[in-house]
Every structure is written in C-alpha cells, then in structure tokens.
JSON list of C-alpha atoms in Angstrom, two decimals:
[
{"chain": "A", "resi": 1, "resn": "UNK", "atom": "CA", "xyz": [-4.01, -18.55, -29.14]},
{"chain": "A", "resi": 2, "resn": "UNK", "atom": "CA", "xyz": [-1.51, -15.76, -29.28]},
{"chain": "A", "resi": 3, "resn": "UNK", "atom": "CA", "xyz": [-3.77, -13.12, -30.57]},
{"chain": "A", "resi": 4, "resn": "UNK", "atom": "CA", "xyz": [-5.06, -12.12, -26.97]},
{"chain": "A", "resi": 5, "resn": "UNK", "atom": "CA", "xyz": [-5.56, -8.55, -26.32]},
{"chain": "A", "resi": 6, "resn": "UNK", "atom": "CA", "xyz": [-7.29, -7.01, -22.64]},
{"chain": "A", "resi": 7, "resn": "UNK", "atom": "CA", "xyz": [-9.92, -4.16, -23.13]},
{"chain": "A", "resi": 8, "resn": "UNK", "atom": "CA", "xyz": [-11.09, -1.94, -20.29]},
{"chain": "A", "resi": 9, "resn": "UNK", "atom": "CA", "xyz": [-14.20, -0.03, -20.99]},
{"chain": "A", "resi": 10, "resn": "UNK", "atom": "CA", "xyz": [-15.77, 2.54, -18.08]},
{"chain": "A", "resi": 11, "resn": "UNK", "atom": "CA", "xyz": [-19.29, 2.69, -17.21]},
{"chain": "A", "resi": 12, "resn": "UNK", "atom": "CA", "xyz": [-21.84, 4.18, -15.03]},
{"chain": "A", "resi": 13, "resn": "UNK", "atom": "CA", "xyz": [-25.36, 4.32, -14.50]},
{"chain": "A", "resi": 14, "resn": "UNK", "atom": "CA", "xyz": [-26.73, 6.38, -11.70]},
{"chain": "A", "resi": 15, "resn": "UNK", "atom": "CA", "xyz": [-24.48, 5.81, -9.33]},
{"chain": "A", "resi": 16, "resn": "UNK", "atom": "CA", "xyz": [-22.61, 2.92, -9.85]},
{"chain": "A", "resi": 17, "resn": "UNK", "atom": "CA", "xyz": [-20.03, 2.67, -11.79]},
{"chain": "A", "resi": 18, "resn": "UNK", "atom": "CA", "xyz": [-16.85, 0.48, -12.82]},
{"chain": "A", "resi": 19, "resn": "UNK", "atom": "CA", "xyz": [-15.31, -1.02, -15.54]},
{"chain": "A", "resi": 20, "resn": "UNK", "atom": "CA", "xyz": [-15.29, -4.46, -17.95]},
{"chain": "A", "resi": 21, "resn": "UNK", "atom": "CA", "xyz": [-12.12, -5.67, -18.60]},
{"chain": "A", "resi": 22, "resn": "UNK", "atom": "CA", "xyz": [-12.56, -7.83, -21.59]},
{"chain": "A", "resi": 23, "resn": "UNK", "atom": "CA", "xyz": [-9.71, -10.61, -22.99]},
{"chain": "A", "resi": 24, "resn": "UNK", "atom": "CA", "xyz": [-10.44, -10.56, -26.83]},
{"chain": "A", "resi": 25, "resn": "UNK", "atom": "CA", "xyz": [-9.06, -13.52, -29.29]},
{"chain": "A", "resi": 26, "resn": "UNK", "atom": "CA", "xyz": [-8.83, -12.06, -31.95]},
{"chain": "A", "resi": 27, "resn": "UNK", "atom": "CA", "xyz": [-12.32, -10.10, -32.35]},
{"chain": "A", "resi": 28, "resn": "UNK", "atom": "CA", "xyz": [-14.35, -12.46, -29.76]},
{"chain": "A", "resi": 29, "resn": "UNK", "atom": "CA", "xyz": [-14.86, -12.25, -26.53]},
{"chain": "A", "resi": 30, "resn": "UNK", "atom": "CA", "xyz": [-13.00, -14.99, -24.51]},
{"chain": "A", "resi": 31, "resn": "UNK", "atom": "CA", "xyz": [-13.33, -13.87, -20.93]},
{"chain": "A", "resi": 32, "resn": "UNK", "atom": "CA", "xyz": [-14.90, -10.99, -19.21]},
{"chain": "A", "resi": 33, "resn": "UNK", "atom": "CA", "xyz": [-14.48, -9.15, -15.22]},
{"chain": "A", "resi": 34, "resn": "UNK", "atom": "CA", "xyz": [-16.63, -6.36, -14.20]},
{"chain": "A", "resi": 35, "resn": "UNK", "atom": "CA", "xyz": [-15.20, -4.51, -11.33]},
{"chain": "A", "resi": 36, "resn": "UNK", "atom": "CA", "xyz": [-17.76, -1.61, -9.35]},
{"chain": "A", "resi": 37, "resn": "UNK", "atom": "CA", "xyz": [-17.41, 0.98, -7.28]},
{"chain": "A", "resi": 38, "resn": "UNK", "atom": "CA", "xyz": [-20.09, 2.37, -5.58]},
{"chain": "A", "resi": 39, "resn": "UNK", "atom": "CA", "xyz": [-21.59, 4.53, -2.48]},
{"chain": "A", "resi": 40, "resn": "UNK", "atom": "CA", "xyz": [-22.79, 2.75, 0.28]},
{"chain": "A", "resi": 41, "resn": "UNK", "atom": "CA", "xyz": [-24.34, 4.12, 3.65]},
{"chain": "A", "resi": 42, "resn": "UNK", "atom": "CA", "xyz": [-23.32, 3.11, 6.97]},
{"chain": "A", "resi": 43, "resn": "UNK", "atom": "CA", "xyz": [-25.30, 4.50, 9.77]},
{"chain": "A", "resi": 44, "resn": "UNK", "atom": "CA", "xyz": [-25.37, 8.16, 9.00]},
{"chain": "A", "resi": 45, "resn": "UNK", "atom": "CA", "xyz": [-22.15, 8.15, 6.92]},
{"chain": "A", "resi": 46, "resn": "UNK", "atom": "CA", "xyz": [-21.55, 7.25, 3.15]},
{"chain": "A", "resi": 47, "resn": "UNK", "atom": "CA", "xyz": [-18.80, 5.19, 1.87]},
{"chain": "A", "resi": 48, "resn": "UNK", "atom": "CA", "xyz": [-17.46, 4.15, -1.55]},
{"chain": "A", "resi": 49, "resn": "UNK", "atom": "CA", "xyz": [-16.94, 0.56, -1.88]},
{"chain": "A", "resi": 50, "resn": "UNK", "atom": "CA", "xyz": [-15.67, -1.66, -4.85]},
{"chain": "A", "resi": 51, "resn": "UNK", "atom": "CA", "xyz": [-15.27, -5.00, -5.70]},
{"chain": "A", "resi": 52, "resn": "UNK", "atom": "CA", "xyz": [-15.51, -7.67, -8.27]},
{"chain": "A", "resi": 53, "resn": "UNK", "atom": "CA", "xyz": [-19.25, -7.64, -9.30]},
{"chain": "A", "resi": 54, "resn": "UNK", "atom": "CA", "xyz": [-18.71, -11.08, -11.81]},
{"chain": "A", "resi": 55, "resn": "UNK", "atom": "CA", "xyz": [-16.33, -12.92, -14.00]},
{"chain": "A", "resi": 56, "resn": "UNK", "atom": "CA", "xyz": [-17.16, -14.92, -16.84]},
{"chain": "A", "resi": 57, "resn": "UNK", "atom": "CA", "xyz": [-16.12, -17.39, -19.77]},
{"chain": "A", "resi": 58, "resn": "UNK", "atom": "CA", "xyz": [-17.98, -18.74, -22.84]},
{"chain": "A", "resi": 59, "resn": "UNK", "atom": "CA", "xyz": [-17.73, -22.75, -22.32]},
{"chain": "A", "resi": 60, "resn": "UNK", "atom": "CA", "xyz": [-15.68, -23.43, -25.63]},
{"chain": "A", "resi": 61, "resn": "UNK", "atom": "CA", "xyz": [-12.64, -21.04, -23.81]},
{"chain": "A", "resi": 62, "resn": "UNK", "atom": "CA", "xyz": [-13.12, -22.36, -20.54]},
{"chain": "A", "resi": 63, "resn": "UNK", "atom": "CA", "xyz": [-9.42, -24.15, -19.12]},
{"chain": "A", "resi": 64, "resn": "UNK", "atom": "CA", "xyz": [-7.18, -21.61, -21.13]},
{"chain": "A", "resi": 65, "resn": "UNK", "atom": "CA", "xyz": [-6.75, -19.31, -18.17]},
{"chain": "A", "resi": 66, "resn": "UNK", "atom": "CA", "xyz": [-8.69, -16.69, -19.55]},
{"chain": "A", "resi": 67, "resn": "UNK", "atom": "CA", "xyz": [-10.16, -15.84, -16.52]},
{"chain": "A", "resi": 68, "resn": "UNK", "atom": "CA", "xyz": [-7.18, -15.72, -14.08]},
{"chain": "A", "resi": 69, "resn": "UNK", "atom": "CA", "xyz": [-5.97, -13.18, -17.12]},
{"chain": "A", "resi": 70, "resn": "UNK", "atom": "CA", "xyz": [-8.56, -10.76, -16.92]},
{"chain": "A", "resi": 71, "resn": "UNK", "atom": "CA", "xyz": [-8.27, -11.60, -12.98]},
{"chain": "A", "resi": 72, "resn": "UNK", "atom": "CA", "xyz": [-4.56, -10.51, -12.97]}
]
C-alpha cells in the first residue's frame, strides 16, 4: 500500500509522558509505538528514563513491516 503516512502525537498524564507514533494507510491505523519518558527515583536521587512502553499491529496488517516502520 503506498498511501502510508507516520503520525507522532505527544502526551502526558501526571508525570509521564511520551509520544504515539502511528503508521496510517490511508485513514486507518496500521501499526502503532508508544515511546515514554518518565522520572524515576534511585536511592535519594531522581532520574528521567525512557523507553519503548509497546508496539502494536491489527492482525489483517501484520507481515507488511509496519511495525519495524514505526520502529525505525
């Protein structure tokens, strides 16, 4: 499908926060990554971590490399 387009939304509640970066065909979503960043506490001091929190695929676009898009 050639009408692929990546979206990147923010969001935050409380405090975490991060972003989805969607891959649309066309108006659907085909894959999806949500990447956070948030404050954790070690010992006495407080860092800010981040990492991929999930990644995800309907079935009927799975083995497109949708996911190793949104990945990339």
């Amino acid at each position: 499908m050639s009408d692929l387009k990546i979206v990147r939304t923010h969001h935050q509640r409380g405090l975490w926060k991060g972003w989805k970066v969607a891959l649309l065909a066309g108006e659907e979503e085909a894959s999806r990554l949500w990447v956070v960043v948030k404050p954790i506490r070690i010992g006495s001091a407080t860092v800010t971590i981040g990492g991929i929190a999930g990644v995800g695929t309907p079935e009927k676009h799975r083995k497109k490399g949708y996911a190793s898009r949104v990945m990339d």
